[in-house]
Amino acid sequence: MSIKRVGIFDSGVGGLTVVKEVRNTFPNLDLFYLGDTARLPYGDKSEDTIINYSYKNTKFLLSFDIDLLIVACNTSSSFSLPFLEREFKLPIVGMISPGAALALKRTKNKKIGLIGTRATIRSGSYRKEIEKIDSKAEVYDASCPLLVPLVEEGFFDDEVTEIVARRYLKGLEEKGIDVLILGCTHYPVLKPTLKKILPDVEMISSGEATSLHLKEKFGLGESPAPPSKIKGGLRIFATDTGTHFKEVAEKLLGENIELESVAL
Amino acid sequence: MSIKRVGIFDSGVGGLTVVKEVRNTFPNLDLFYLGDTARLPYGDKSEDTIINYSYKNTKFLLSFDIDLLIVACNTSSSFSLPFLEREFKLPIVGMISPGAALALKRTKNKKIGLIGTRATIRSGSYRKEIEKIDSKAEVYDASCPLLVPLVEEGFFDDEVTEIVARRYLKGLEEKGIDVLILGCTHYPVLKPTLKKILPDVEMISSGEATSLHLKEKFGLGESPAPPSKIKGGLRIFATDTGTHFKEVAEKLLGENIELESVAL
């Protein structure tokens, strides 16, 4: 099966960290991104609400005749994947399985840390996936509800973010983890801060894990073109464009974008 | 006109600070509260989205045959009041006009500080209202997007909240304001922290301002009953009940509640 057009959604701007990684690794793909900014954040909402929003997002992206869907939101991946797979007949990649596989590949002592939104942690999605592959691995998790708003506000490398992150990570540090799954697509921009707190721990991001998964499971070939030679298109939609989405999106992607509005 | 049944909505739990004040002042009213938790927060969203959500919330509360509507959300009050007043034929009380009037009543030097969400500040709603009443008053404002998530996470009196609030308030302090409008119904629980930063400044809360407005403009009489003798009913609905809403709501109200779910 030839994959040329890929739909990607997240609750907001965070999924663009996945877009960036996928676009740089597979520069010939045409990407269609939807940020559901009118209803973000998903991370503190209930299962039914998250599934309902994910369904609507997928419906919209299907109108672009996509060959594959990436659910670039760990919260949505944790709850809505089985539902979406039942409802829609196209390959769907979530964040959980690729992240779990990459963490297991990289850990040496099998003590895996996980941070995410309250909903992602509550779901137990990563834990189940990791234990399915390797029952000896231990997972230590912490929900970090304030990290998303801190990233949305641009507090990337900031005293406040560091104090908050230190509190969230305290329990994990004591367990002696050697990898940490950044179980939310907002978190990769916080790597420098997280590295200050856990300098010897390897950070696993959803973007890297997704690119690896696309190669291994879907046989997508990397293009030899350097990132500056990106040929594929990128259209970006948001359900609420009246915010500072464009500004943060351009900062995350490192390129200028044209933001399109859609009501769902 | 006799007012017995009052509908109140907010994007989430914050409006309960208004409910508490109104319920203690007018203990015979029957109150119907809606927290639009499935779509919160409103404060970073666009005008169209906020009006759309406010319309749906009002429609729902009208099903309880209410005599008056309180829009207990400063962001919604800033954008949707004229629209709601055109669409619906019942008295509607927003947060802006009562808050502006109370601030002008309390200020001595006519230098008024205002904090709120990004959308509330961007709207200029308080500034316009204050200048309409007294063109000599000066308004100094600051948007404080992180305070809502900090309150939602229970960081009421916390080092992190204090650092963040100090940054937001720095500019206002330098202007010599003598009152500060807490232009978001989440903020009253932060009073102790805000008082540490601005000890000589009087804080104006939406709840107090609303109660005063109901007395002066609608002739609602205070009941002589002490708060322990509340006779009116209180029903609380949320559009997403899978969160920690109930827990935070009971903390804010100081009473146990039965939370009802509604899909809008």
PDB file of C-alpha atoms in Angstrom, chain A residues 1 3 5-10 15 18-19 22 26 29 31 33 54 58 61-62 66-82 84-86 88-101 126 129 185 205-220:
ATOM      1  CA  MET A   1       0.000   0.000   0.000  1.00  0.00           C
ATOM      2  CA  ILE A   3       0.999   6.110   1.630  1.00  0.00           C
ATOM      3  CA  ARG A   5      -1.496  11.655   2.168  1.00  0.00           C
ATOM      4  CA  VAL A   6      -1.496  11.612   5.952  1.00  0.00           C
ATOM      5  CA  GLY A   7      -4.012  13.188   8.332  1.00  0.00           C
ATOM      6  CA  ILE A   8      -2.853  14.200  11.807  1.00  0.00           C
ATOM      7  CA  PHE A   9      -4.830  15.649  14.697  1.00  0.00           C
ATOM      8  CA  ASP A  10      -4.235  16.864  18.203  1.00  0.00           C
ATOM      9  CA  GLY A  15       0.886  17.547  17.739  1.00  0.00           C
ATOM     10  CA  VAL A  18       5.034  15.073  15.618  1.00  0.00           C
ATOM     11  CA  VAL A  19       4.387  16.851  12.308  1.00  0.00           C
ATOM     12  CA  VAL A  22       7.413  13.163  10.350  1.00  0.00           C
ATOM     13  CA  PHE A  26       9.451  11.695   5.129  1.00  0.00           C
ATOM     14  CA  LEU A  29       4.314  13.113   2.270  1.00  0.00           C
ATOM     15  CA  LEU A  31       0.231  16.291   5.544  1.00  0.00           C
ATOM     16  CA  TYR A  33      -3.117  18.750  10.357  1.00  0.00           C
ATOM     17  CA  SER A  54     -11.703  12.368  18.206  1.00  0.00           C
ATOM     18  CA  THR A  58     -11.201  12.001  12.067  1.00  0.00           C
ATOM     19  CA  LEU A  61      -9.554  14.701   8.007  1.00  0.00           C
ATOM     20  CA  LEU A  62     -11.086  11.892   5.921  1.00  0.00           C
ATOM     21  CA  ILE A  66      -5.969  10.497   3.430  1.00  0.00           C
ATOM     22  CA  ASP A  67      -4.250   7.088   3.311  1.00  0.00           C
ATOM     23  CA  LEU A  68      -3.302   7.015   6.992  1.00  0.00           C
ATOM     24  CA  LEU A  69      -4.299   8.805  10.179  1.00  0.00           C
ATOM     25  CA  ILE A  70      -1.948   9.770  12.997  1.00  0.00           C
ATOM     26  CA  VAL A  71      -3.612  10.542  16.320  1.00  0.00           C
ATOM     27  CA  ALA A  72      -0.907  12.921  17.542  1.00  0.00           C
ATOM     28  CA  CYS A  73      -2.439  13.313  20.975  1.00  0.00           C
ATOM     29  CA  ASN A  74      -1.564  10.882  23.736  1.00  0.00           C
ATOM     30  CA  THR A  75      -4.845  11.475  25.578  1.00  0.00           C
ATOM     31  CA  SER A  76      -6.932  10.743  22.500  1.00  0.00           C
ATOM     32  CA  SER A  77      -4.712   7.750  21.620  1.00  0.00           C
ATOM     33  CA  SER A  78      -5.244   6.370  25.119  1.00  0.00           C
ATOM     34  CA  PHE A  79      -9.019   6.311  24.868  1.00  0.00           C
ATOM     35  CA  SER A  80     -10.293   6.528  21.321  1.00  0.00           C
ATOM     36  CA  LEU A  81      -8.090   4.244  19.211  1.00  0.00           C
ATOM     37  CA  PRO A  82     -10.224   1.046  19.388  1.00  0.00           C
ATOM     38  CA  LEU A  84     -11.760   4.892  15.674  1.00  0.00           C
ATOM     39  CA  GLU A  85     -10.398   1.618  14.308  1.00  0.00           C
ATOM     40  CA  ARG A  86     -13.878   0.094  14.438  1.00  0.00           C
ATOM     41  CA  PHE A  88     -13.071   3.936  10.065  1.00  0.00           C
ATOM     42  CA  LYS A  89     -11.418   1.686   7.513  1.00  0.00           C
ATOM     43  CA  LEU A  90      -7.928   3.123   7.215  1.00  0.00           C
ATOM     44  CA  PRO A  91      -4.663   2.501   9.056  1.00  0.00           C
ATOM     45  CA  ILE A  92      -4.470   4.536  12.247  1.00  0.00           C
ATOM     46  CA  VAL A  93      -1.308   5.220  14.233  1.00  0.00           C
ATOM     47  CA  GLY A  94      -1.629   6.299  17.839  1.00  0.00           C
ATOM     48  CA  MET A  95       1.096   7.517  20.166  1.00  0.00           C
ATOM     49  CA  ILE A  96       1.017   4.712  22.737  1.00  0.00           C
ATOM     50  CA  SER A  97       2.269   1.643  20.890  1.00  0.00           C
ATOM     51  CA  PRO A  98       5.211   3.411  19.146  1.00  0.00           C
ATOM     52  CA  GLY A  99       6.242   5.150  22.393  1.00  0.00           C
ATOM     53  CA  ALA A 100       6.057   1.957  24.434  1.00  0.00           C
ATOM     54  CA  ALA A 101       8.120   0.033  21.846  1.00  0.00           C
ATOM     55  CA  TYR A 126       1.210   2.829  28.255  1.00  0.00           C
ATOM     56  CA  GLU A 129       1.132  -1.837  26.178  1.00  0.00           C
ATOM     57  CA  THR A 185       3.048  15.866  22.385  1.00  0.00           C
ATOM     58  CA  SER A 205       9.355  11.690  22.378  1.00  0.00           C
ATOM     59  CA  SER A 206       6.176  10.787  20.472  1.00  0.00           C
ATOM     60  CA  GLY A 207       7.538  12.334  17.281  1.00  0.00           C
ATOM     61  CA  GLU A 208      10.650  10.175  17.143  1.00  0.00           C
ATOM     62  CA  ALA A 209       8.674   7.073  18.109  1.00  0.00           C
ATOM     63  CA  THR A 210       6.077   7.734  15.407  1.00  0.00           C
ATOM     64  CA  SER A 211       8.654   8.163  12.644  1.00  0.00           C
ATOM     65  CA  LEU A 212      10.322   4.890  13.647  1.00  0.00           C
ATOM     66  CA  HIS A 213       6.938   3.145  13.706  1.00  0.00           C
ATOM     67  CA  LEU A 214       6.067   4.421  10.209  1.00  0.00           C
ATOM     68  CA  LYS A 215       9.317   2.957   8.881  1.00  0.00           C
ATOM     69  CA  GLU A 216       9.046  -0.386  10.636  1.00  0.00           C
ATOM     70  CA  LYS A 217       5.327  -1.119  10.365  1.00  0.00           C
ATOM     71  CA  PHE A 218       4.383   0.658   7.157  1.00  0.00           C
ATOM     72  CA  GLY A 219       7.658   0.408   5.290  1.00  0.00           C
ATOM     73  CA  LEU A 220       7.751   4.119   4.684  1.00  0.00           C
TER      74      LEU A 220
END
